[in-house]
Every structure is written in structure tokens, then in C-alpha cells.
PDB file of C-alpha atoms in Angstrom:
ATOM      1  CA  ASP A  29     117.496 102.371  86.573  1.00  0.00           C
ATOM      2  CA  LEU A  30     119.577 101.642  89.679  1.00  0.00           C
ATOM      3  CA  ARG A  31     121.891  99.383  87.677  1.00  0.00           C
ATOM      4  CA  VAL A  32     123.491 102.294  85.819  1.00  0.00           C
ATOM      5  CA  PRO A  33     125.601 105.077  87.367  1.00  0.00           C
ATOM      6  CA  ALA A  34     123.240 107.891  86.324  1.00  0.00           C
ATOM      7  CA  GLY A  35     120.261 106.112  87.883  1.00  0.00           C
ATOM      8  CA  LYS A  36     122.156 105.328  91.071  1.00  0.00           C
ATOM      9  CA  ASP A  37     123.315 108.961  91.346  1.00  0.00           C
ATOM     10  CA  ALA A  38     119.747 110.245  90.858  1.00  0.00           C
ATOM     11  CA  PHE A  39     118.472 107.853  93.528  1.00  0.00           C
ATOM     12  CA  LEU A  40     121.157 108.939  96.006  1.00  0.00           C
ATOM     13  CA  ARG A  41     120.258 112.603  95.458  1.00  0.00           C
ATOM     14  CA  LEU A  42     116.658 111.721  96.350  1.00  0.00           C
ATOM     15  CA  VAL A  43     117.864 109.870  99.447  1.00  0.00           C
ATOM     16  CA  ASP A  44     119.590 113.047 100.618  1.00  0.00           C
ATOM     17  CA  GLU A  45     116.173 114.680 101.021  1.00  0.00           C
ATOM     18  CA  ALA A  46     114.032 111.627 101.823  1.00  0.00           C
ATOM     19  CA  ASP A  47     112.613 110.469 105.121  1.00  0.00           C
ATOM     20  CA  VAL A  48     111.882 106.872 104.125  1.00  0.00           C
ATOM     21  CA  VAL A  49     113.068 104.369 101.508  1.00  0.00           C
ATOM     22  CA  ILE A  50     110.869 101.323 100.999  1.00  0.00           C
ATOM     23  CA  THR A  51     111.655  98.447  98.669  1.00  0.00           C
ATOM     24  CA  ASN A  52     109.618  95.470  97.546  1.00  0.00           C
ATOM     25  CA  PHE A  53     112.314  93.518  95.744  1.00  0.00           C
ATOM     26  CA  LYS A  54     112.626  89.791  96.319  1.00  0.00           C
ATOM     27  CA  PRO A  55     115.463  88.930  98.747  1.00  0.00           C
ATOM     28  CA  GLY A  56     118.909  89.363  97.222  1.00  0.00           C
ATOM     29  CA  THR A  57     117.759  91.752  94.496  1.00  0.00           C
ATOM     30  CA  TRP A  58     118.593  95.107  96.087  1.00  0.00           C
ATOM     31  CA  ILE A  59     121.472  96.779  94.268  1.00  0.00           C
ATOM     32  CA  VAL A  60     124.866  96.329  95.919  1.00  0.00           C
ATOM     33  CA  GLY A  61     126.144  99.617  97.250  1.00  0.00           C
ATOM     34  CA  LEU A  62     122.690 100.951  98.123  1.00  0.00           C
ATOM     35  CA  GLY A  63     122.054  99.229 101.444  1.00  0.00           C
ATOM     36  CA  TYR A  64     121.081 100.851 104.709  1.00  0.00           C
ATOM     37  CA  ASP A  65     124.738 101.423 105.614  1.00  0.00           C
ATOM     38  CA  VAL A  66     125.291 103.567 102.509  1.00  0.00           C
ATOM     39  CA  LEU A  67     121.932 105.367 102.674  1.00  0.00           C
ATOM     40  CA  SER A  68     122.196 106.217 106.384  1.00  0.00           C
ATOM     41  CA  ALA A  69     125.749 107.523 105.888  1.00  0.00           C
ATOM     42  CA  ARG A  70     124.324 110.011 103.379  1.00  0.00           C
ATOM     43  CA  ASN A  71     121.201 110.765 105.405  1.00  0.00           C
ATOM     44  CA  PRO A  72     121.332 109.767 109.089  1.00  0.00           C
ATOM     45  CA  ARG A  73     117.538 110.364 109.451  1.00  0.00           C
ATOM     46  CA  ILE A  74     116.624 107.805 106.804  1.00  0.00           C
ATOM     47  CA  VAL A  75     114.255 104.992 107.657  1.00  0.00           C
ATOM     48  CA  PHE A  76     114.819 101.946 105.439  1.00  0.00           C
ATOM     49  CA  GLY A  77     112.102  99.351 105.045  1.00  0.00           C
ATOM     50  CA  THR A  78     111.910  96.314 102.854  1.00  0.00           C
ATOM     51  CA  GLY A  79     109.285  93.713 102.216  1.00  0.00           C
ATOM     52  CA  SER A  80     108.646  91.158  99.545  1.00  0.00           C
ATOM     53  CA  THR A  81     105.574  89.253  98.457  1.00  0.00           C
ATOM     54  CA  PHE A  82     106.597  85.995 100.091  1.00  0.00           C
ATOM     55  CA  GLY A  83     108.896  87.261 102.862  1.00  0.00           C
ATOM     56  CA  PRO A  84     112.654  87.095 103.375  1.00  0.00           C
ATOM     57  CA  VAL A  85     112.935  83.366 104.189  1.00  0.00           C
ATOM     58  CA  GLY A  86     111.098  80.162 103.437  1.00  0.00           C
ATOM     59  CA  PRO A  87     110.392  78.024 100.402  1.00  0.00           C
ATOM     60  CA  ASP A  88     108.843  80.846  98.355  1.00  0.00           C
ATOM     61  CA  ALA A  89     111.212  83.668  99.348  1.00  0.00           C
ATOM     62  CA  ALA A  90     112.886  83.774  95.926  1.00  0.00           C
ATOM     63  CA  ARG A  91     109.560  84.026  94.061  1.00  0.00           C
ATOM     64  CA  GLU A  92     108.678  87.310  92.446  1.00  0.00           C
ATOM     65  CA  GLY A  93     105.217  88.662  92.996  1.00  0.00           C
ATOM     66  CA  ALA A  94     102.923  91.577  93.576  1.00  0.00           C
ATOM     67  CA  ASP A  95      99.790  92.293  95.569  1.00  0.00           C
ATOM     68  CA  ILE A  96      97.402  90.239  93.456  1.00  0.00           C
ATOM     69  CA  LEU A  97      99.661  87.182  93.656  1.00  0.00           C
ATOM     70  CA  ALA A  98      99.957  87.525  97.434  1.00  0.00           C
ATOM     71  CA  GLN A  99      96.166  87.768  97.703  1.00  0.00           C
ATOM     72  CA  ALA A 100      95.732  84.653  95.601  1.00  0.00           C
ATOM     73  CA  ALA A 101      98.356  82.685  97.538  1.00  0.00           C
ATOM     74  CA  ALA A 102      96.777  83.690 100.861  1.00  0.00           C
ATOM     75  CA  GLY A 103      93.280  82.741  99.721  1.00  0.00           C
ATOM     76  CA  MET A 104      91.885  86.279  99.830  1.00  0.00           C
ATOM     77  CA  ILE A 105      90.590  86.150  96.263  1.00  0.00           C
ATOM     78  CA  ALA A 106      88.604  83.024  97.040  1.00  0.00           C
ATOM     79  CA  ALA A 107      87.227  84.669 100.189  1.00  0.00           C
ATOM     80  CA  THR A 108      86.184  87.895  98.461  1.00  0.00           C
ATOM     81  CA  GLY A 109      85.102  86.609  95.056  1.00  0.00           C
ATOM     82  CA  THR A 110      86.477  87.026  91.575  1.00  0.00           C
ATOM     83  CA  ASP A 111      84.108  89.614  90.085  1.00  0.00           C
ATOM     84  CA  VAL A 112      86.357  92.625  90.635  1.00  0.00           C
ATOM     85  CA  ALA A 113      84.234  94.948  88.470  1.00  0.00           C
ATOM     86  CA  ALA A 114      81.143  94.397  90.634  1.00  0.00           C
ATOM     87  CA  ALA A 115      82.948  94.585  93.972  1.00  0.00           C
ATOM     88  CA  ALA A 116      82.433  97.670  96.127  1.00  0.00           C
ATOM     89  CA  PRO A 117      85.544  99.803  96.676  1.00  0.00           C
ATOM     90  CA  LEU A 118      87.336  99.150  99.952  1.00  0.00           C
ATOM     91  CA  TRP A 119      88.170 102.806 100.547  1.00  0.00           C
TER      92      TRP A 119
END
């Protein structure tokens, strides 16, 4: 839990050894004190990426969501069908 000191400390110890940090929080959710400036000061090699379901700006930017919601909003579910159990794996 990044909201408590023990969780934040554990995360920062992971950052010390990490190559990449990727977040998928909605804009404005990332915990203060854990931005790129702080992470790169601890680990200058770090690559920091962030993305959210509906992007950083626009009318839906503040909406929470996950992959299935993004697929539905983009029309992919309608294009591929709704019978997930019968669908062939994509991998």
C-alpha cells in the first residue's frame, strides 16, 4: 500500500533495483512523493511510464477503468463478439 510509510519504503527499495516502473492509475492518482523526479534520483537508470484507460486529458480522463472497459468503449467487444468462452485464444 503506497499510502503508508512501510509500503512506500518497500516500493522505493524495489525501485533501487528496477529498470522500469509502469503505472495505470487515472490522472492525479499517483502518490505524491513518488514521481519521476524522486524515482530517478534514487535510480538514474529508471524508465517511468504511465498510462490510463482513457488517457491523461479529455472528458473521460478522470474515469477509472481496466482493459475490458477500454475494449467496450472502443467498440472492440462488438467487433469480436461477446462469447468469450468460445473465442479462440489470441496468443
